[in-house]
mmCIF file of C-alpha atoms in Angstrom:
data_model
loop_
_atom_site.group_PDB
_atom_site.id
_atom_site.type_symbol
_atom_site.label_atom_id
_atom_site.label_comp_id
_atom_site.label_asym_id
_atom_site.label_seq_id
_atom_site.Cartn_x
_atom_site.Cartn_y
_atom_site.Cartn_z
ATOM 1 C CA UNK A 1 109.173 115.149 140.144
ATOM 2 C CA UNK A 2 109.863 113.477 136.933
ATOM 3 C CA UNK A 3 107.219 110.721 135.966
ATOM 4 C CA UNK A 4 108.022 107.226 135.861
ATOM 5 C CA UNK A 5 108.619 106.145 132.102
ATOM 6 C CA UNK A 6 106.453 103.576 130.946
ATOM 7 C CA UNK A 7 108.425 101.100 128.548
ATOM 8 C CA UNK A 8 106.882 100.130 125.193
ATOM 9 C CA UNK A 9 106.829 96.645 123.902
ATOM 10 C CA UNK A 10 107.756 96.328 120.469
ATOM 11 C CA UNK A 11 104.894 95.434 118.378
ATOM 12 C CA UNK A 12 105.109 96.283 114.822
ATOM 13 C CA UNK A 13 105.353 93.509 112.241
ATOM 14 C CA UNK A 14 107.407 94.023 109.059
ATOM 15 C CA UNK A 15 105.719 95.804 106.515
ATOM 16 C CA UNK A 16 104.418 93.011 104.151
ATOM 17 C CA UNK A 17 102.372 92.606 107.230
ATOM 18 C CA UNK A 18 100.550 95.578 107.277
ATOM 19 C CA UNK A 19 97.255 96.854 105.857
ATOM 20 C CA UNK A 20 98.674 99.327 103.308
ATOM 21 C CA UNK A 21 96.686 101.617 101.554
ATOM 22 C CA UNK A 22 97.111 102.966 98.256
ATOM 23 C CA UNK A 23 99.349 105.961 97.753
ATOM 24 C CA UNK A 24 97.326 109.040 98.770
ATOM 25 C CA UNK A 25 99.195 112.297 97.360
ATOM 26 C CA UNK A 26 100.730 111.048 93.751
ATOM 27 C CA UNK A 27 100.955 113.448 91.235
ATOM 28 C CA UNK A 28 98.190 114.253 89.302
ATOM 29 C CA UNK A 29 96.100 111.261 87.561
ATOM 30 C CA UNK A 30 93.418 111.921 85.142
ATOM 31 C CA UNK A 31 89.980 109.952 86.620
ATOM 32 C CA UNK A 32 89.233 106.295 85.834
ATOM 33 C CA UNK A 33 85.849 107.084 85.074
ATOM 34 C CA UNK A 34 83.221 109.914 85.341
ATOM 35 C CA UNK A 35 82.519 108.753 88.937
ATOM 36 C CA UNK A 36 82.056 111.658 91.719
ATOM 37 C CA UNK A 37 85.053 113.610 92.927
ATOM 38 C CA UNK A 38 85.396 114.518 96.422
ATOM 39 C CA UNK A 39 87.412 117.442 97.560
ATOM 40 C CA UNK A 40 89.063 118.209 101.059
ATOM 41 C CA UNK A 41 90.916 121.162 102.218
ATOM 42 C CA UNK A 42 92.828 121.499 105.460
ATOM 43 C CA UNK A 43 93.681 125.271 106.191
ATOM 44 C CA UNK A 44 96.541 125.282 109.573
ATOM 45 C CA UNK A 45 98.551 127.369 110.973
ATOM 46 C CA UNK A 46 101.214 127.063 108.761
ATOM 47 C CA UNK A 47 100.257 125.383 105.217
ATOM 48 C CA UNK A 48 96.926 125.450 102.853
ATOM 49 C CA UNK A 49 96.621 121.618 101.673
ATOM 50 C CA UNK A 50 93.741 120.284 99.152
ATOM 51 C CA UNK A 51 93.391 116.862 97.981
ATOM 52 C CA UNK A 52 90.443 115.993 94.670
ATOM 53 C CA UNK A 53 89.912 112.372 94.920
ATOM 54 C CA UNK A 54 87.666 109.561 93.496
ATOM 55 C CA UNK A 55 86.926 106.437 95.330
ATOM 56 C CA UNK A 56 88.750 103.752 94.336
ATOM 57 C CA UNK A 57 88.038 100.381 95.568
ATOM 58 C CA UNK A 58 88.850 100.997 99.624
ATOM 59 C CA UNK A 59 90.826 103.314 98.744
ATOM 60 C CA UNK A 60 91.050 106.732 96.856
ATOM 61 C CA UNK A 61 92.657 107.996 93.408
ATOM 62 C CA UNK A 62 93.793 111.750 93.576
ATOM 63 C CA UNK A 63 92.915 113.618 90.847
ATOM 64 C CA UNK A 64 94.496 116.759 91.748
ATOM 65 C CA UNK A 65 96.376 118.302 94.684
ATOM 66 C CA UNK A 66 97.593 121.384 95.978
ATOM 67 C CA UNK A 67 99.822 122.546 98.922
ATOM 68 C CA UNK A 68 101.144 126.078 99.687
ATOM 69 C CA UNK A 69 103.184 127.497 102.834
ATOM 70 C CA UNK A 70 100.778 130.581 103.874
ATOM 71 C CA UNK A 71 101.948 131.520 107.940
ATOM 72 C CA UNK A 72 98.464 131.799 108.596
ATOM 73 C CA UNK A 73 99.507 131.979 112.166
ATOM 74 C CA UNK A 74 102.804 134.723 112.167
ATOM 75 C CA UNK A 75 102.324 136.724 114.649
ATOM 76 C CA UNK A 76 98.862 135.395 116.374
ATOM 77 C CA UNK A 77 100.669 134.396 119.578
ATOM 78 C CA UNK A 78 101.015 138.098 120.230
ATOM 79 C CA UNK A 79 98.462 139.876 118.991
ATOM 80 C CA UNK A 80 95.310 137.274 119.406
ATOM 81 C CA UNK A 81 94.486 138.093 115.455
ATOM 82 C CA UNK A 82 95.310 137.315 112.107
ATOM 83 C CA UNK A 83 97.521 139.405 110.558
ATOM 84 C CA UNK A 84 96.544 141.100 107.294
ATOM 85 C CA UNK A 85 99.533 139.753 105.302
ATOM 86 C CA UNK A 86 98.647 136.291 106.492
ATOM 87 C CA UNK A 87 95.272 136.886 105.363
ATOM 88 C CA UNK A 88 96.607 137.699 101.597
ATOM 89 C CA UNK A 89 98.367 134.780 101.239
ATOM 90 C CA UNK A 90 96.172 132.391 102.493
ATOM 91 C CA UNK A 91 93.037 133.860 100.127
ATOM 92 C CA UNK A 92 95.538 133.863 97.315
ATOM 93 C CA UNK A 93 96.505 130.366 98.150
ATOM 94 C CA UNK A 94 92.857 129.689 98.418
ATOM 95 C CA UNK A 95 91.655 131.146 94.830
ATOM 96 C CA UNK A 96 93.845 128.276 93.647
ATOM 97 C CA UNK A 97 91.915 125.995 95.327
ATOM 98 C CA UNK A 98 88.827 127.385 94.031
ATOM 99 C CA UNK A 99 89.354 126.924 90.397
ATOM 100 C CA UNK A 100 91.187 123.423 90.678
ATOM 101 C CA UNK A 101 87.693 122.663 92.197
ATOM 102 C CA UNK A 102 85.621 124.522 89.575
ATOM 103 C CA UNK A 103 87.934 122.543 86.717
ATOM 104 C CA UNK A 104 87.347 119.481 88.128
ATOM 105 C CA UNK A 105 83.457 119.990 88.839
ATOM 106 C CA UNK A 106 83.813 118.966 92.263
ATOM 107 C CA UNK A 107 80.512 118.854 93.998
ATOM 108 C CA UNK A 108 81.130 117.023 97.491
ATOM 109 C CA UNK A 109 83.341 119.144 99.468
ATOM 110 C CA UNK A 110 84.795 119.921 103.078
ATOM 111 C CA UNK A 111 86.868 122.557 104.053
ATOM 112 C CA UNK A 112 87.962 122.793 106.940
ATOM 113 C CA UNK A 113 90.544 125.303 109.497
ATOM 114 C CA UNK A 114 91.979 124.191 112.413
ATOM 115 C CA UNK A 115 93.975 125.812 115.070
ATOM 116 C CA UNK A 116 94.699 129.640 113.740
ATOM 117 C CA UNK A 117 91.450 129.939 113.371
ATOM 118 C CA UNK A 118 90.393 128.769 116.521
ATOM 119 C CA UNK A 119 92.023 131.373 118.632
ATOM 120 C CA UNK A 120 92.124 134.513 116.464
ATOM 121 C CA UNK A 121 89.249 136.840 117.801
ATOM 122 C CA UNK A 122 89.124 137.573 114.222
ATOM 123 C CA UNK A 123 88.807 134.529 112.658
ATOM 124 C CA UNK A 124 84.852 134.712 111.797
ATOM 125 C CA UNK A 125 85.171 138.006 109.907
ATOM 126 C CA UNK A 126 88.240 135.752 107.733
ATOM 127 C CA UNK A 127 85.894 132.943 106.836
ATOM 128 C CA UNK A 128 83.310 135.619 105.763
ATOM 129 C CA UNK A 129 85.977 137.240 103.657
ATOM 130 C CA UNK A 130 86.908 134.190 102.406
ATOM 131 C CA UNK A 131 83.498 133.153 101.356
ATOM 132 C CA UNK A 132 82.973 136.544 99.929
ATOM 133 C CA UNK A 133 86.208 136.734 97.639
ATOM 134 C CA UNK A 134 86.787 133.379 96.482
ATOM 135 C CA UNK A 135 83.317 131.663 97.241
ATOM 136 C CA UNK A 136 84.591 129.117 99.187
ATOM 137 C CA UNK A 137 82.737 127.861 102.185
ATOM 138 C CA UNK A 138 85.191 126.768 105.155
ATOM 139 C CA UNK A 139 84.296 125.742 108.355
ATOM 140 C CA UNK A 140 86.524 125.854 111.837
ATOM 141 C CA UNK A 141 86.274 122.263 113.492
ATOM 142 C CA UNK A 142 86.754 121.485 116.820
ATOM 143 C CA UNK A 143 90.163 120.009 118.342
ATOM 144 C CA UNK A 144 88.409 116.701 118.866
ATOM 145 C CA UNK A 145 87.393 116.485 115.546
ATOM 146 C CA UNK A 146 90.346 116.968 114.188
ATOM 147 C CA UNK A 147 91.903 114.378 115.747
ATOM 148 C CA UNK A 148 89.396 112.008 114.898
ATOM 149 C CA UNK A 149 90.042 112.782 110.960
ATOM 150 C CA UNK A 150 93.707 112.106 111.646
ATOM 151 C CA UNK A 151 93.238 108.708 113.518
ATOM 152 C CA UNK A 152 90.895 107.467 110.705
ATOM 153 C CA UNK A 153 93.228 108.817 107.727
ATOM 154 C CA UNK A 154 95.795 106.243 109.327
ATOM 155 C CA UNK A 155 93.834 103.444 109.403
ATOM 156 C CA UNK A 156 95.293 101.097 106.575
ATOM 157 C CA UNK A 157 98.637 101.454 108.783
ATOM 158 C CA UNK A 158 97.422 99.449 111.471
ATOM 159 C CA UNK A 159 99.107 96.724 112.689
ATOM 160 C CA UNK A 160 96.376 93.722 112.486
ATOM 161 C CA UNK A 161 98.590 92.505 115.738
ATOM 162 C CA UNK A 162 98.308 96.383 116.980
ATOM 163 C CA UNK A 163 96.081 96.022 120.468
ATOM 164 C CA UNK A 164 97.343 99.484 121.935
ATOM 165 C CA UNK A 165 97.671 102.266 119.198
ATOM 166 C CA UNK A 166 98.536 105.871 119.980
ATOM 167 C CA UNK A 167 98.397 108.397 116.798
ATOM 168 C CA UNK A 168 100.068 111.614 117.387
ATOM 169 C CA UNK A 169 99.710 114.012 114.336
ATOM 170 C CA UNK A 170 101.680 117.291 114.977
ATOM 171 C CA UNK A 171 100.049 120.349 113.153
ATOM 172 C CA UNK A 172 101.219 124.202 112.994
ATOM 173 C CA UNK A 173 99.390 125.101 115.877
ATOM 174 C CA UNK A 174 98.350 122.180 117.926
ATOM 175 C CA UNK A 175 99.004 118.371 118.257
ATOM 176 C CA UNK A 176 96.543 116.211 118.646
ATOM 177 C CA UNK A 177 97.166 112.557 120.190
ATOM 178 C CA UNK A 178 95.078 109.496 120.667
ATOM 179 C CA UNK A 179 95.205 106.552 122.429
ATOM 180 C CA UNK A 180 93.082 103.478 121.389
ATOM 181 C CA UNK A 181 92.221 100.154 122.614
ATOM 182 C CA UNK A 182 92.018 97.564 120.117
ATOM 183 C CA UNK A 183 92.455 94.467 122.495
ATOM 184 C CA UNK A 184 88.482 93.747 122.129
ATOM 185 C CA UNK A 185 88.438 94.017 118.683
ATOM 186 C CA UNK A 186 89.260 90.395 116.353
ATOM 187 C CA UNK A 187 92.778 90.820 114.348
ATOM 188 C CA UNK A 188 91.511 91.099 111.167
ATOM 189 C CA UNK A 189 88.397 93.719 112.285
ATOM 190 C CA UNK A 190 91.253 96.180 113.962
ATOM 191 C CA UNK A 191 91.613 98.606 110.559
ATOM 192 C CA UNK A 192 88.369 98.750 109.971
ATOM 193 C CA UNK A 193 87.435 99.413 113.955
ATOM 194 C CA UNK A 194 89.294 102.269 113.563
ATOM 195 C CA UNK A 195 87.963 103.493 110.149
ATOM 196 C CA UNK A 196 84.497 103.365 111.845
ATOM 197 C CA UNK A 197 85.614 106.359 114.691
ATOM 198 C CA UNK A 198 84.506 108.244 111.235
ATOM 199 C CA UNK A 199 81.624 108.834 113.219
ATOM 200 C CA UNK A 200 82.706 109.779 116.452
ATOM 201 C CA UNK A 201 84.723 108.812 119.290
ATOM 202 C CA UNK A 202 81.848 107.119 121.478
ATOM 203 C CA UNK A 203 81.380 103.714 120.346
ATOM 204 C CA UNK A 204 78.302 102.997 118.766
ATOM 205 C CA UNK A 205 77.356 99.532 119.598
ATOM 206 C CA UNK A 206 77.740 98.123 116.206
ATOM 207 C CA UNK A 207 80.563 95.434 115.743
ATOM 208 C CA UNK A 208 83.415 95.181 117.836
ATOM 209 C CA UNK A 209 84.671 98.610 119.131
ATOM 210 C CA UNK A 210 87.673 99.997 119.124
ATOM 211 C CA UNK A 211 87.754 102.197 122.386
ATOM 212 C CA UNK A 212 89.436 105.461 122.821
ATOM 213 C CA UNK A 213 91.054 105.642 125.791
ATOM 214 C CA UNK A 214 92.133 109.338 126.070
ATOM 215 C CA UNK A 215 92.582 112.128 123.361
ATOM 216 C CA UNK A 216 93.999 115.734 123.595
ATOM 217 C CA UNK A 217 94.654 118.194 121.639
ATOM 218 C CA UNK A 218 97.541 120.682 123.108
ATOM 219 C CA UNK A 219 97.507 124.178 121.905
ATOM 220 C CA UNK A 220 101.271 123.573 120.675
ATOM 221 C CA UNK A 221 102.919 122.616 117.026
ATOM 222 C CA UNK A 222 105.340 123.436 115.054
ATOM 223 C CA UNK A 223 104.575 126.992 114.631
ATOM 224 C CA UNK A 224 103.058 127.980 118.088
ATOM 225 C CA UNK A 225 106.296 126.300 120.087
ATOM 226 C CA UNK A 226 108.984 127.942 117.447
ATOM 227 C CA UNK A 227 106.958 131.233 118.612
ATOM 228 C CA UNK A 228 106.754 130.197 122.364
ATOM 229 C CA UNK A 229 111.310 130.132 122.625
ATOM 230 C CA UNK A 230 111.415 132.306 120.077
ATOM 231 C CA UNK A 231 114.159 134.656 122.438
ATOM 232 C CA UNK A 232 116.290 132.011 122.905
ATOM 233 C CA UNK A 233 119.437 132.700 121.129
ATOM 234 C CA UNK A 234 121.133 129.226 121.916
ATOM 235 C CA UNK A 235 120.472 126.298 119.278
ATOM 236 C CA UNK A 236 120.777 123.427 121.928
ATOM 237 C CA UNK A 237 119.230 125.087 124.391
ATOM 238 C CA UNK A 238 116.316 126.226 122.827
ATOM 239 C CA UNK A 239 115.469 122.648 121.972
ATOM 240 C CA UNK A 240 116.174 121.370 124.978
ATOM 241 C CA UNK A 241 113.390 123.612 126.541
ATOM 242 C CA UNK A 242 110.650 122.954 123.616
ATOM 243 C CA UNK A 243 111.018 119.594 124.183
ATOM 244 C CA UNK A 244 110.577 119.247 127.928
ATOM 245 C CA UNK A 245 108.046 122.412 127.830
ATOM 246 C CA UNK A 246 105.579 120.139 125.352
ATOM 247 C CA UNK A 247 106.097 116.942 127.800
ATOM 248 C CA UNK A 248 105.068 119.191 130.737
ATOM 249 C CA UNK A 249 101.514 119.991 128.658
ATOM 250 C CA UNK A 250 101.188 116.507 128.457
ATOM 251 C CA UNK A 251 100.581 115.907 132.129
ATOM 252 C CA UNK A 252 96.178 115.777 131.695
ATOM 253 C CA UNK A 253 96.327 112.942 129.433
ATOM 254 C CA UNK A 254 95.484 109.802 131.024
ATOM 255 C CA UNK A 255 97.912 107.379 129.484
ATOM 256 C CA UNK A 256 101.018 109.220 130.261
ATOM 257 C CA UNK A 257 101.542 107.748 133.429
ATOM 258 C CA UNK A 258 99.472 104.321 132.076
ATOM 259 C CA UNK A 259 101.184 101.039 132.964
ATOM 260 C CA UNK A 260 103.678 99.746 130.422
ATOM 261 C CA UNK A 261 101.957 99.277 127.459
ATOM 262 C CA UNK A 262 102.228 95.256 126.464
ATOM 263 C CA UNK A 263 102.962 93.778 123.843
ATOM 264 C CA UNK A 264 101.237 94.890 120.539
ATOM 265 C CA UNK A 265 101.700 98.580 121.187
ATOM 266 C CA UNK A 266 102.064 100.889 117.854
ATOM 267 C CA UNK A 267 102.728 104.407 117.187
ATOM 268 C CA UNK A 268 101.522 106.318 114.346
ATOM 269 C CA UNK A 269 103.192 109.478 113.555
ATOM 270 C CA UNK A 270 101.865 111.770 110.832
ATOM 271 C CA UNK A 271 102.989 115.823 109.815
ATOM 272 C CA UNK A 272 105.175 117.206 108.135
ATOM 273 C CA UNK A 273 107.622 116.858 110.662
ATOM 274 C CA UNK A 274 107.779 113.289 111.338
ATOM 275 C CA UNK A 275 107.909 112.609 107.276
ATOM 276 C CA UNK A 276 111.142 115.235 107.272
ATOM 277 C CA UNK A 277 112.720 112.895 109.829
ATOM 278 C CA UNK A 278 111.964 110.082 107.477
ATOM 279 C CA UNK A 279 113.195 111.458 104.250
ATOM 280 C CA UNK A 280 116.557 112.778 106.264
ATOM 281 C CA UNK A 281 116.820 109.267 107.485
ATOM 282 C CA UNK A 282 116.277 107.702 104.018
ATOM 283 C CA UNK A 283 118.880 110.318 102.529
ATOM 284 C CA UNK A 284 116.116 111.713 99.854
ATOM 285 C CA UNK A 285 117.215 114.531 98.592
ATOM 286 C CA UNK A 286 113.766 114.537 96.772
ATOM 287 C CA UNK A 287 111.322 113.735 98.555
ATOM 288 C CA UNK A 288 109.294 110.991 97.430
ATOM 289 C CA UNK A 289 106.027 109.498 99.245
ATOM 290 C CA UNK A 290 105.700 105.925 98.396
ATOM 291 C CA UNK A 291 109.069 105.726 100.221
ATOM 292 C CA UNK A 292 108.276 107.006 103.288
ATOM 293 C CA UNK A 293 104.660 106.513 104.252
ATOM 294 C CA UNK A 294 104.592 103.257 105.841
ATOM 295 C CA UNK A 295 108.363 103.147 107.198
ATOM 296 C CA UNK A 296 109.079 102.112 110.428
ATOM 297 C CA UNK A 297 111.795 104.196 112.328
ATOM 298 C CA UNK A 298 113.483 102.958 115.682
ATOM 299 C CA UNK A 299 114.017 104.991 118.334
ATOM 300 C CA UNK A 300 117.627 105.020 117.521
ATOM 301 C CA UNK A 301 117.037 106.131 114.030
ATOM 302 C CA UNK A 302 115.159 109.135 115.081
ATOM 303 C CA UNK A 303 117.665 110.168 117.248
ATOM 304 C CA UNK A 304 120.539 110.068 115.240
ATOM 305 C CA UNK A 305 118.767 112.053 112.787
ATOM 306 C CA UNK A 306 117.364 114.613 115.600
ATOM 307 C CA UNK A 307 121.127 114.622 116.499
ATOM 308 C CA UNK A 308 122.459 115.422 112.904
ATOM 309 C CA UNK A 309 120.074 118.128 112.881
ATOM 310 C CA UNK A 310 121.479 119.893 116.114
ATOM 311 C CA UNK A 311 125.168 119.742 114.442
ATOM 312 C CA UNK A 312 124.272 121.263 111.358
ATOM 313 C CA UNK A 313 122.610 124.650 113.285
ATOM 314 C CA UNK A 314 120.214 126.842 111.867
ATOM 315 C CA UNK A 315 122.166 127.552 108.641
ATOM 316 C CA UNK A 316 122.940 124.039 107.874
ATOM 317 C CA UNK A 317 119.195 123.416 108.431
ATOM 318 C CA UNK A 318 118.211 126.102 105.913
ATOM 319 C CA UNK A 319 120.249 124.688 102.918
ATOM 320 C CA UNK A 320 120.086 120.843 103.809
ATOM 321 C CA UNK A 321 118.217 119.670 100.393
ATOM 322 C CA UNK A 322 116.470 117.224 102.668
ATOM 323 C CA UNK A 323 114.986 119.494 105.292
ATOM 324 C CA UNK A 324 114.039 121.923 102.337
ATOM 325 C CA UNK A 325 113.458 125.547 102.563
ATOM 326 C CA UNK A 326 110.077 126.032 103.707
ATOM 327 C CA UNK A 327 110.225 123.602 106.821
ATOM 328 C CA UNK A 328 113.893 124.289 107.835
ATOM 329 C CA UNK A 329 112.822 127.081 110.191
ATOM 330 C CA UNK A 330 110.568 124.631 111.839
ATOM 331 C CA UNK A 331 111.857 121.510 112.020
ATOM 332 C CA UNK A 332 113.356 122.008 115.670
ATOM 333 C CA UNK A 333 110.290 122.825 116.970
ATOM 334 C CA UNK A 334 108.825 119.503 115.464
ATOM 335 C CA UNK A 335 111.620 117.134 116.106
ATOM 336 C CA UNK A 336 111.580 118.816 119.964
ATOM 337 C CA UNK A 337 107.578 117.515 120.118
ATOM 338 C CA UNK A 338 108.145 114.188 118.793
ATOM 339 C CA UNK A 339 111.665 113.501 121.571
ATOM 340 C CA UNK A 340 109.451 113.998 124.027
ATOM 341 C CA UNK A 341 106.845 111.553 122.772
ATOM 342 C CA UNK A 342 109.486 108.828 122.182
ATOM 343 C CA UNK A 343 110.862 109.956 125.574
ATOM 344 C CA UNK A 344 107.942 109.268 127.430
ATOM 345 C CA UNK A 345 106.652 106.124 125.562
ATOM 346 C CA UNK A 346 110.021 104.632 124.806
ATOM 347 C CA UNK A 347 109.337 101.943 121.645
ATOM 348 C CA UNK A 348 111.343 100.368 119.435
ATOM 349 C CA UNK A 349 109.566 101.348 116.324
ATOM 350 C CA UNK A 350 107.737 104.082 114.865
ATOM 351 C CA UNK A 351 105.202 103.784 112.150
ATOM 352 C CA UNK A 352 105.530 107.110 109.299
ATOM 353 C CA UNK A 353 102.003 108.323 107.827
ATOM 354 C CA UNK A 354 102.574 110.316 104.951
ATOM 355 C CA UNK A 355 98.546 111.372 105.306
ATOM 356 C CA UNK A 356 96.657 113.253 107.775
ATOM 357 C CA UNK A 357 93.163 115.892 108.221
ATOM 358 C CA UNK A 358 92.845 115.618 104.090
ATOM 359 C CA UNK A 359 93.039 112.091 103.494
ATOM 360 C CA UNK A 360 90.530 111.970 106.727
ATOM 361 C CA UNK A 361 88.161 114.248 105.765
ATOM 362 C CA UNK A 362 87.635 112.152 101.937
ATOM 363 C CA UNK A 363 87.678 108.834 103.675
ATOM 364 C CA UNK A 364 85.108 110.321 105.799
ATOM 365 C CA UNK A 365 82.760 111.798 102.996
ATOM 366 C CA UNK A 366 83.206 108.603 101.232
ATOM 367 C CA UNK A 367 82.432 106.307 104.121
ATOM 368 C CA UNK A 368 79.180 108.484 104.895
ATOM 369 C CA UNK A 369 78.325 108.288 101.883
ATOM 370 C CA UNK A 370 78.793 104.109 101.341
ATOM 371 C CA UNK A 371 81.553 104.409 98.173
ATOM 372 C CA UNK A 372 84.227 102.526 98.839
ATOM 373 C CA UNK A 373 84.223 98.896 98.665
ATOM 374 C CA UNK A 374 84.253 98.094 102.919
ATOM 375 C CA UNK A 375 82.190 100.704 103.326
ATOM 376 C CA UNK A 376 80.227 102.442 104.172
ATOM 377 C CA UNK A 377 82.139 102.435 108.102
ATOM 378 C CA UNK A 378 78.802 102.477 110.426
#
């Protein structure tokens, strides 16, 4: 039996509305000042992302950035392990990392892997190897983690009129979404509520709260569900069946059969997917960020583009300059994750994040550590 749909209330005010933070991923700016750099690297299933910042008012400055497609998880769905040619790439990718790091003198650091590394039996001996041939120290976090780092990376895109907020951020090998209640917390406090989940996702007692209702992490993104219909031979069809296949892993979280949500619903959509969908909309054949994080997207919108995607076919995909080459292969598999989502919490609006685990992971450091001009977030 097919659940009932909830219908979402439209909620999101126009832009000038919004808490927006400063552009996160520019290219590279020289520092203000000799103030301490923070670095954060996110190693997925698919892509090895860094981000050198400075703190910067509320905000951050990057210094430096780096972003490389490494398949870190090709062919773990079968075998249970990383593969040795995934390995290669990824340290290669990750010697880069090193030395923009030793340039830059960077002293606080996280590094982090997510999903791959999770469920490859041989994912410890990797981070040894890592450690061992390019010095760097990275640690696997925990699905619940991760999605914390996410939620709190979108903060300056809430809504100050937001009261329920779901963030969905769609990764290689998992997605992670979280629904928060903001309804306690006074309009102008909601941003920084949710900068404060920094610490965890159990309120703390200090200020007003903003609650998370549910949060799961499904063992399913871009790469793992491309893998998952992999033997489907028909274009349609194989999207068809990603897209109702994610929905049916969605059944253990506890808002998807909530009650309509009322007015002042938002959703938050970051990964690479959802910021594809957004340039394709926008017609960019170069991509460019100050456009897109922060857009809003209708339902309609999103569709029309998902739509445009299904008549070009795989080959249209691969040379459309706004899909580009390295995502084309998995943009179906994305765009099938996030129709379900807009299937099953129907809203007239979207909100695009053109930030995610990175831009978490400094605003963390730099919250803990009481930098940035709100902070620190206790």
């Amino acid at each position: 039996m097919t659940p009932e749909r909830p219908r979402g209330a439209d909620a999101i005010p126009a832009r000038d509305e919004l808490i927006v933070g400063a552009a996160v991923e520019p290219s590279v700016t020289p520092p203000s000042d000799r103030g301490q750099l923070y670095a954060a690297l996110d190693l997925g299933t698919n892509s090895c992302r860094m981000l050198i910042a400075q703190p910067k008012g509320s905000q951050f400055q990057v210094v430096d950035s780096f972003s490389k497609t490494v398949q870190l998880g090709v062919g773990l769905e079968a075998s249970g392990r990383l593969s040795r040619a995934s390995m290669g790439r990824t340290i290669q990718a990750l010697r880069i990392c090193q030395k923009k790091i030793e340039k830059h003198q960077v002293r606080r650091m996280r590094l982090v892997a997510t999903e791959a590394c999770r469920r490859a039996r041989n994912a410890r001996d990797f981070i040894r190897q890592i450690r061992r041939e390019t010095g760097l120290a990275l640690e696997i976090i925990a699905p619940e983690e991760e999605a914390r780092l996410a939620v709190i990376s979108c903060a300056p895109l809430v809504s100050r009129r937001t009261e329920q907020l779901l963030v969905v951020d769609i990764g290689g090998g998992s997605t992670e979404l979280v629904w928060i209640d903001l309804s306690a917390v006074p309009r102008e406090d909601r941003p920084r509520a949710i900068m404060r989940l920094h610490s965890g996702f159990t309120p703390q007692g200090i200020g007003p709260e903003a609650r998370v209702v549910d949060w799961i992490s499904v063992p399913l993104g871009v790469a793992t569900l491309k893998d998952q219909f992999g033997d489907v031979d028909d274009d349609a069809a194989r999207f068809a069946l990603m897209s109702w296949y994610f929905e049916e892993n969605l059944a253990s979280f506890s808002p998807y059969n909530a009650e309509n949500p009322r007015e002042g619903f938002q959703i938050i959509g970051t990964s690479g997917t959802i910021t594809t969908v957004a340039a394709s909309f926008l017609g960019l054949r170069r991509y460019d960020r100050t456009k897109v994080d922060g857009l809003h997207m209708t339902s309609d919108q999103i569709d029309t583009v998902i739509r445009d995607y299904l008549t070009l076919g795989p080959e249209g995909r691969r040379t459309d300059p706004r899909i580009g080459r390295e995502r084309h292969s998995l943009i179906m598999s994305g765009a099938a994750i996030l129709q379900a989502l807009m299937r099953i919490w129907p809203t007239d609006r979207l909100s695009v994040a053109d930030r995610g685990l990175r831009e978490g992971l400094l605003y963390a450091q730099m919250s803990a550590d009481g930098v940035l001009e709100d902070g620190p977030y206790k």
